[in-house]
Coordinates of C-alpha atoms and ligand atoms in Angstrom, one line a residue:
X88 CA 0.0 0.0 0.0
X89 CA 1.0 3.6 -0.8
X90 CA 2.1 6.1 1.8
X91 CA -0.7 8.1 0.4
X92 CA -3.6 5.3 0.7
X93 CA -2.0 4.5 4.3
X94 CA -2.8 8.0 5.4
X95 CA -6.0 7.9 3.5
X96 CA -6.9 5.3 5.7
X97 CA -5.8 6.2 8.9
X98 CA -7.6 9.8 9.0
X99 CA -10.9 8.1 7.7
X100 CA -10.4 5.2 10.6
X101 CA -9.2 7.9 13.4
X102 CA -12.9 9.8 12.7
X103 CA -15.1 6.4 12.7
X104 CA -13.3 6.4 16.2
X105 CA -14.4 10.0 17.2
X106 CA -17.5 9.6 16.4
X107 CA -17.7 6.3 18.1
X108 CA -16.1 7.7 21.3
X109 CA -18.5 10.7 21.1
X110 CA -21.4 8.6 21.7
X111 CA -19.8 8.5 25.5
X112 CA -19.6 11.4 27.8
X113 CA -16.3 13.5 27.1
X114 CA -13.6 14.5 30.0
X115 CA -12.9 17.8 28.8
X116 CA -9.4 19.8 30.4
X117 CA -8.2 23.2 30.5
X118 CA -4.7 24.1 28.8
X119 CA -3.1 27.2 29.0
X120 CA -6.2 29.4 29.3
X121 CA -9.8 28.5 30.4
X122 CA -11.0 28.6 26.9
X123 CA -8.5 26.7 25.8
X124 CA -9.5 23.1 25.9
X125 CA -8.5 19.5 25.6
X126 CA -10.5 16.7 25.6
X127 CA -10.2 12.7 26.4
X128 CA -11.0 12.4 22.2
X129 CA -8.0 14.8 21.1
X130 CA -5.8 12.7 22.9
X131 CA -7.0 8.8 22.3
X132 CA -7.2 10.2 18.4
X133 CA -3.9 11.6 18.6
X134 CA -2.3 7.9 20.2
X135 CA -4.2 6.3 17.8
X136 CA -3.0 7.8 14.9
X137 CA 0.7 8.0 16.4
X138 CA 0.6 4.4 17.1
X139 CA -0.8 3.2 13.7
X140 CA 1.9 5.3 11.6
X141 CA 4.9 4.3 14.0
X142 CA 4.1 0.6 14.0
X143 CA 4.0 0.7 10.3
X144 CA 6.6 3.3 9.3
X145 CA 8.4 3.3 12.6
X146 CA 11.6 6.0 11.1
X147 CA 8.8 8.4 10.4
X148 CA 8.4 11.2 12.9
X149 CA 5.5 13.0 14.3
X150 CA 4.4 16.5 15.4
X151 CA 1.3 16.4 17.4
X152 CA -0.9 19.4 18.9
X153 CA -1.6 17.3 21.9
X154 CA 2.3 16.2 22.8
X155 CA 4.1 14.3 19.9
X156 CA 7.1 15.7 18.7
X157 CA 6.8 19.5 19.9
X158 CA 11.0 18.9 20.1
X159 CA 11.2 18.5 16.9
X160 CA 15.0 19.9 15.5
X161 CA 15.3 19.4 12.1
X162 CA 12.7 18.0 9.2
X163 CA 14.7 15.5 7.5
X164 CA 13.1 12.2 6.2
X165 CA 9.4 11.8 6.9
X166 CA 7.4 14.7 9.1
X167 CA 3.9 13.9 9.6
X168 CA 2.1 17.1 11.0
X169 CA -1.2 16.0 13.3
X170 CA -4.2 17.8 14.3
X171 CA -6.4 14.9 16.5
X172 CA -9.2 17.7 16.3
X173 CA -9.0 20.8 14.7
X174 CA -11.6 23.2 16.4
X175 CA -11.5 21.6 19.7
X176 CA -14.3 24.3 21.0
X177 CA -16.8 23.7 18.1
X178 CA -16.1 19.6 18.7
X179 CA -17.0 20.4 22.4
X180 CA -19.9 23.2 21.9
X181 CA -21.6 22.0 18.8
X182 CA -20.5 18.4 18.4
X183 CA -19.5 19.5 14.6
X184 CA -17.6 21.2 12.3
X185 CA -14.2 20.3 13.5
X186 CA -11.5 18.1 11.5
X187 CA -8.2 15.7 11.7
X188 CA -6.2 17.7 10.1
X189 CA -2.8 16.0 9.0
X190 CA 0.0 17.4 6.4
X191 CA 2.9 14.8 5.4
X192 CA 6.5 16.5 4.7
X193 CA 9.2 15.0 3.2
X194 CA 12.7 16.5 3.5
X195 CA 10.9 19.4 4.7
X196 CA 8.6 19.8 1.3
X197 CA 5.0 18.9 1.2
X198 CA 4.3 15.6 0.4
X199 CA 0.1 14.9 1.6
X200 CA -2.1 16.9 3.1
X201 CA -5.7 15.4 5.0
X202 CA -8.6 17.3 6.5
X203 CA -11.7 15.5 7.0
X204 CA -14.3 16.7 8.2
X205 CA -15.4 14.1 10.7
X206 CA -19.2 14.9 10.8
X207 CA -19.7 15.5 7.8
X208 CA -17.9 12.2 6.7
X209 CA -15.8 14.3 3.9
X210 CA -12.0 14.1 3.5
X211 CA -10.3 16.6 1.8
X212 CA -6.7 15.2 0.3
X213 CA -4.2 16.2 -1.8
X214 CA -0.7 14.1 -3.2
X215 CA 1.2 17.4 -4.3
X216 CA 1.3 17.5 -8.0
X217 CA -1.9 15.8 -8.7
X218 CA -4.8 18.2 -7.5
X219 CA -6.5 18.0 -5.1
X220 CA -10.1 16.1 -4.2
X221 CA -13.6 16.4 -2.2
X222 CA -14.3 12.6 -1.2
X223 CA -13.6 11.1 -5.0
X224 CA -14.4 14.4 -6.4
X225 CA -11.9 17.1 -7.8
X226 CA -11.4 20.6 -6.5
X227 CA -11.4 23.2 -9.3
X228 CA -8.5 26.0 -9.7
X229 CA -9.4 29.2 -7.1
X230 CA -10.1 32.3 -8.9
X231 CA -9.3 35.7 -8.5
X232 CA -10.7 38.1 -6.8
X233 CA -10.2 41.5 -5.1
X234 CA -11.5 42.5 -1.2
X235 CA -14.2 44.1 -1.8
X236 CA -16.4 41.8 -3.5
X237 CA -14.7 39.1 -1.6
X238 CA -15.7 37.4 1.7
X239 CA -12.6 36.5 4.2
X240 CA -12.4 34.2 7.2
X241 CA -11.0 35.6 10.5
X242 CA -11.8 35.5 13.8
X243 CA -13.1 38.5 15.8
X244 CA -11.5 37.5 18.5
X245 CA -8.4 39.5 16.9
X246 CA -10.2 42.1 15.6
X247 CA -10.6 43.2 19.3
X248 CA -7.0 42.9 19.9
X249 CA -5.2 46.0 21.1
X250 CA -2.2 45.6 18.5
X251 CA -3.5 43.4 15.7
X252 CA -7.1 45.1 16.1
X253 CA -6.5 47.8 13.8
X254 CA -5.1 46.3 11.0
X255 CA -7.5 43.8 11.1
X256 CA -10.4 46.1 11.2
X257 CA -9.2 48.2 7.7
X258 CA -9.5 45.0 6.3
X259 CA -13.0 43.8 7.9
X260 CA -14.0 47.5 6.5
X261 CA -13.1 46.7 3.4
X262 CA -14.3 43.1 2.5
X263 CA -18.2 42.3 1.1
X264 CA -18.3 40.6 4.7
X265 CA -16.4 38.2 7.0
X266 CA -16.8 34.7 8.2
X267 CA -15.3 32.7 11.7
X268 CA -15.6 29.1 11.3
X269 CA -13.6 27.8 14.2
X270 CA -11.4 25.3 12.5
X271 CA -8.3 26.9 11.1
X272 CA -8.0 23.6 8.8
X273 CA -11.6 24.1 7.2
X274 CA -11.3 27.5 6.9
X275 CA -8.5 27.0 4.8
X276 CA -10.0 24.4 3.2
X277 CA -13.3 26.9 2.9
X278 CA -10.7 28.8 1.1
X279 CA -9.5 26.1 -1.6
X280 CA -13.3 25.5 -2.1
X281 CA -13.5 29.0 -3.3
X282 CA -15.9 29.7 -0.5
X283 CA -13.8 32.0 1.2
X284 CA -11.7 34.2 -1.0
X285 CA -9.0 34.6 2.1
X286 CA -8.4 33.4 5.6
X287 CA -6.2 35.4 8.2
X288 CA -4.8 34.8 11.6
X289 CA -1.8 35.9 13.7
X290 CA -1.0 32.7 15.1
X291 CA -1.3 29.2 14.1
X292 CA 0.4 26.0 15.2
X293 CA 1.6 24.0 12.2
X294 CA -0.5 21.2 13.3
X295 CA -3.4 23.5 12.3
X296 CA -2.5 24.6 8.7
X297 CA -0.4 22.2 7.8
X298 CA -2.9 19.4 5.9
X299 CA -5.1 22.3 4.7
X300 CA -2.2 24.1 2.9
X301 CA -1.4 21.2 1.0
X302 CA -4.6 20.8 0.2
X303 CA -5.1 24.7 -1.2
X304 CA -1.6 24.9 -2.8
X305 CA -2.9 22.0 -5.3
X306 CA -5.9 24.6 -6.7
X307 CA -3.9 27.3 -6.8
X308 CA -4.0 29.0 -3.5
X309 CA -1.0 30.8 -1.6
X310 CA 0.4 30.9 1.7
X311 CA 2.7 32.8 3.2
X312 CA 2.7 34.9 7.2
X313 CA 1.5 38.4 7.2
X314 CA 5.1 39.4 6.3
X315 CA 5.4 37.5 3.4
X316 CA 7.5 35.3 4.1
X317 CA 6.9 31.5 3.7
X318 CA 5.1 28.8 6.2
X319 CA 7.3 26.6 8.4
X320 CA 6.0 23.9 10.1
X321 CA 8.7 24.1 13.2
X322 CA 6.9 27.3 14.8
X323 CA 4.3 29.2 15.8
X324 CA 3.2 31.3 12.2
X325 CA 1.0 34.0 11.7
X326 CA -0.9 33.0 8.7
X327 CA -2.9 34.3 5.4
X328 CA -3.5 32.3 2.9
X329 CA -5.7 33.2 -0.1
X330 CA -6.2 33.5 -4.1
X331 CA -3.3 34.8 -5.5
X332 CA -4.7 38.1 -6.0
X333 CA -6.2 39.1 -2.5
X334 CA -3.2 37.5 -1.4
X335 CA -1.2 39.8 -2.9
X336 CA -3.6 42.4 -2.5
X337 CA -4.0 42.4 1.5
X338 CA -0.2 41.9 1.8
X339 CA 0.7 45.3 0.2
X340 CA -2.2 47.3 1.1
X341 CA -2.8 46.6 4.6
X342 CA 0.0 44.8 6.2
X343 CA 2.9 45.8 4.6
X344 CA 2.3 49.2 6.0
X345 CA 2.5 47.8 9.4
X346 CA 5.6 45.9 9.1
X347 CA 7.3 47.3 12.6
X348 CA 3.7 45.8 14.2
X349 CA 4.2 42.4 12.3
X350 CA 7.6 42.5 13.5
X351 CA 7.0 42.4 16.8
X352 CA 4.1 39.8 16.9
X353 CA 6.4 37.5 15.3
X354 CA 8.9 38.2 17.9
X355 CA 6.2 37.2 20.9
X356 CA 6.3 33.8 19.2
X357 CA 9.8 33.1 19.8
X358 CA 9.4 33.5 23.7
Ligands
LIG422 P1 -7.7 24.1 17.9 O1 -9.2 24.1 17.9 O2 -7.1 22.8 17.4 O3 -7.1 24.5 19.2 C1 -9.9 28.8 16.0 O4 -10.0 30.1 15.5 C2 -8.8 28.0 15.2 O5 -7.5 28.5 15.6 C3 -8.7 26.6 15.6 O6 -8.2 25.9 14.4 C4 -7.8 26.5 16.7 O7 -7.2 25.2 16.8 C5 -6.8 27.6 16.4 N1 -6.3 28.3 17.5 C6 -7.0 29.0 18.4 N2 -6.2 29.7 19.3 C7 -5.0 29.4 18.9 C8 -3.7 29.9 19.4 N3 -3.6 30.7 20.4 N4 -2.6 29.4 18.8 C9 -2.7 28.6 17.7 N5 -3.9 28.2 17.2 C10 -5.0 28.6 17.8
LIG423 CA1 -5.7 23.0 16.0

């Protein structure tokens, strides 16, 4: 069996076991903030899926959200990037719209990128180089399209933000209208769908963008922070990904004028 059709697998088995385990009542913890929550289902889905790929591939590595890997030095050989649930609160408010979000590197370049939408029963998937699919179905190219006829993903949780606030709220000005979806991976994915014509955030673990990148560089869709520069999946990131025109677009209109502001936020990461 292929790498890919292993992963394939794996994400589609993890979810038949969320939604098995959901039938029970969860155990739900607090991490580093009281809204910032963990359940018993994050972390069984997590083993589960660390398990499967190190008993079959046991010289792979993994990066976790819910422990695996976060010591991670260098991305040689096989890196595979895991999200046990993406949108932890929506899983543990509305019992949907979350995903298991999981990007495969090789050598440090994109390999495979997952997001399935466990509810839902859709997986998102994309071997780089040959497009990208909805269940069996292919994902068209993105088109173009400028902010103000466009709608954009973000979370007004920033737009509230003392620093980021601002230049957040130009751009919430200046879009048709906005959308907060509570899964970094689907919005991203809401993104390669063409649903979204942007998604921005200041900080994302690779475990959340990593599967759905893969998946929205294969129709066309760019990545990068808010200062340009390009994704790595061994930090903390801020994040905007979008078509290649509002990319560019929100990048030299609103956020390259606030480089010294970007500056810092990035520099918060590093402590
Ligand atoms: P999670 O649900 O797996 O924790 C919510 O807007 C989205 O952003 C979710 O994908 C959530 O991932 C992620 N997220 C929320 N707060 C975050 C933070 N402080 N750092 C990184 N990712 C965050
Ligand atoms: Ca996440």
């Amino acid at each position: 069996m292929s790498l890919y059709d292993f992963a394939k697998g794996l994400v589609l088995e993890a979810g038949n076991k969320v939604r098995i385990m959901m039938k029970e009542e969860l155990n739900i913890e607090t991490k580093s903030n009281p809204n910032d929550l963990v359940t018993n289902v994050d972390k069984a889905t997590e083993n589960y899926i660390y398990d499967a790929i190190t008993h079959s591939y046991p010289e792979h590595r993994v990066i976790g959200e819910e422990g695996h890997g976060h010591d991670l030095t260098h991305v040689e050989g096989v890196v595979w990037v895991v999200d046990p649930i993406d949108g932890t609160l929506n899983f543990v408010h509305q019992k949907e719209n979350f995903a298991i979000s999981i990007g495969i590197y090789r050598n440090g370049k994109p390999y495979a990128g997952f997001v399935y939408d466990v509810m839902k029963d859709v997986l998102y998937h994309a071997k780089v180089g040959e497009g990208a699919f909805e269940n069996k179905h292919p994902l068209s190219t993105i088109e173009s399209t400028t902010l103000k006829k466009s709608l954009i993903g973000i979370n007004p949780n920033w737009v509230t933000k003392p620093k980021m606030g601002p230049i957040f709220q130009d751009i919430v000005n200046d879009a048709r209208s906005c959308r907060a979806y509570g899964s970094a991976a689907l919005e991203i994915i809401s993104v390669a769908k063409g649903q979204l014509a942007a998604y921005i955030t200041p900080r994302l673990q690779p475990w959340d963008f990593a599967g759905g990148l893969i998946v929205l560089n294969e129709v066309g869709g760019v990545a990068s922070n808010l200062l340009g520069e390009p994704l790595n999946i061994s930090s903390a990131n801020s994040v905007l990904v979008g078509n290649s025109n509002i990319h560019k677009e929100i990048l030299e209109i609103y956020l390259a004028p606030n480089t010294a502001t970007l500056i810092d936020l990035h520099q918060r990461f590093k402590k």
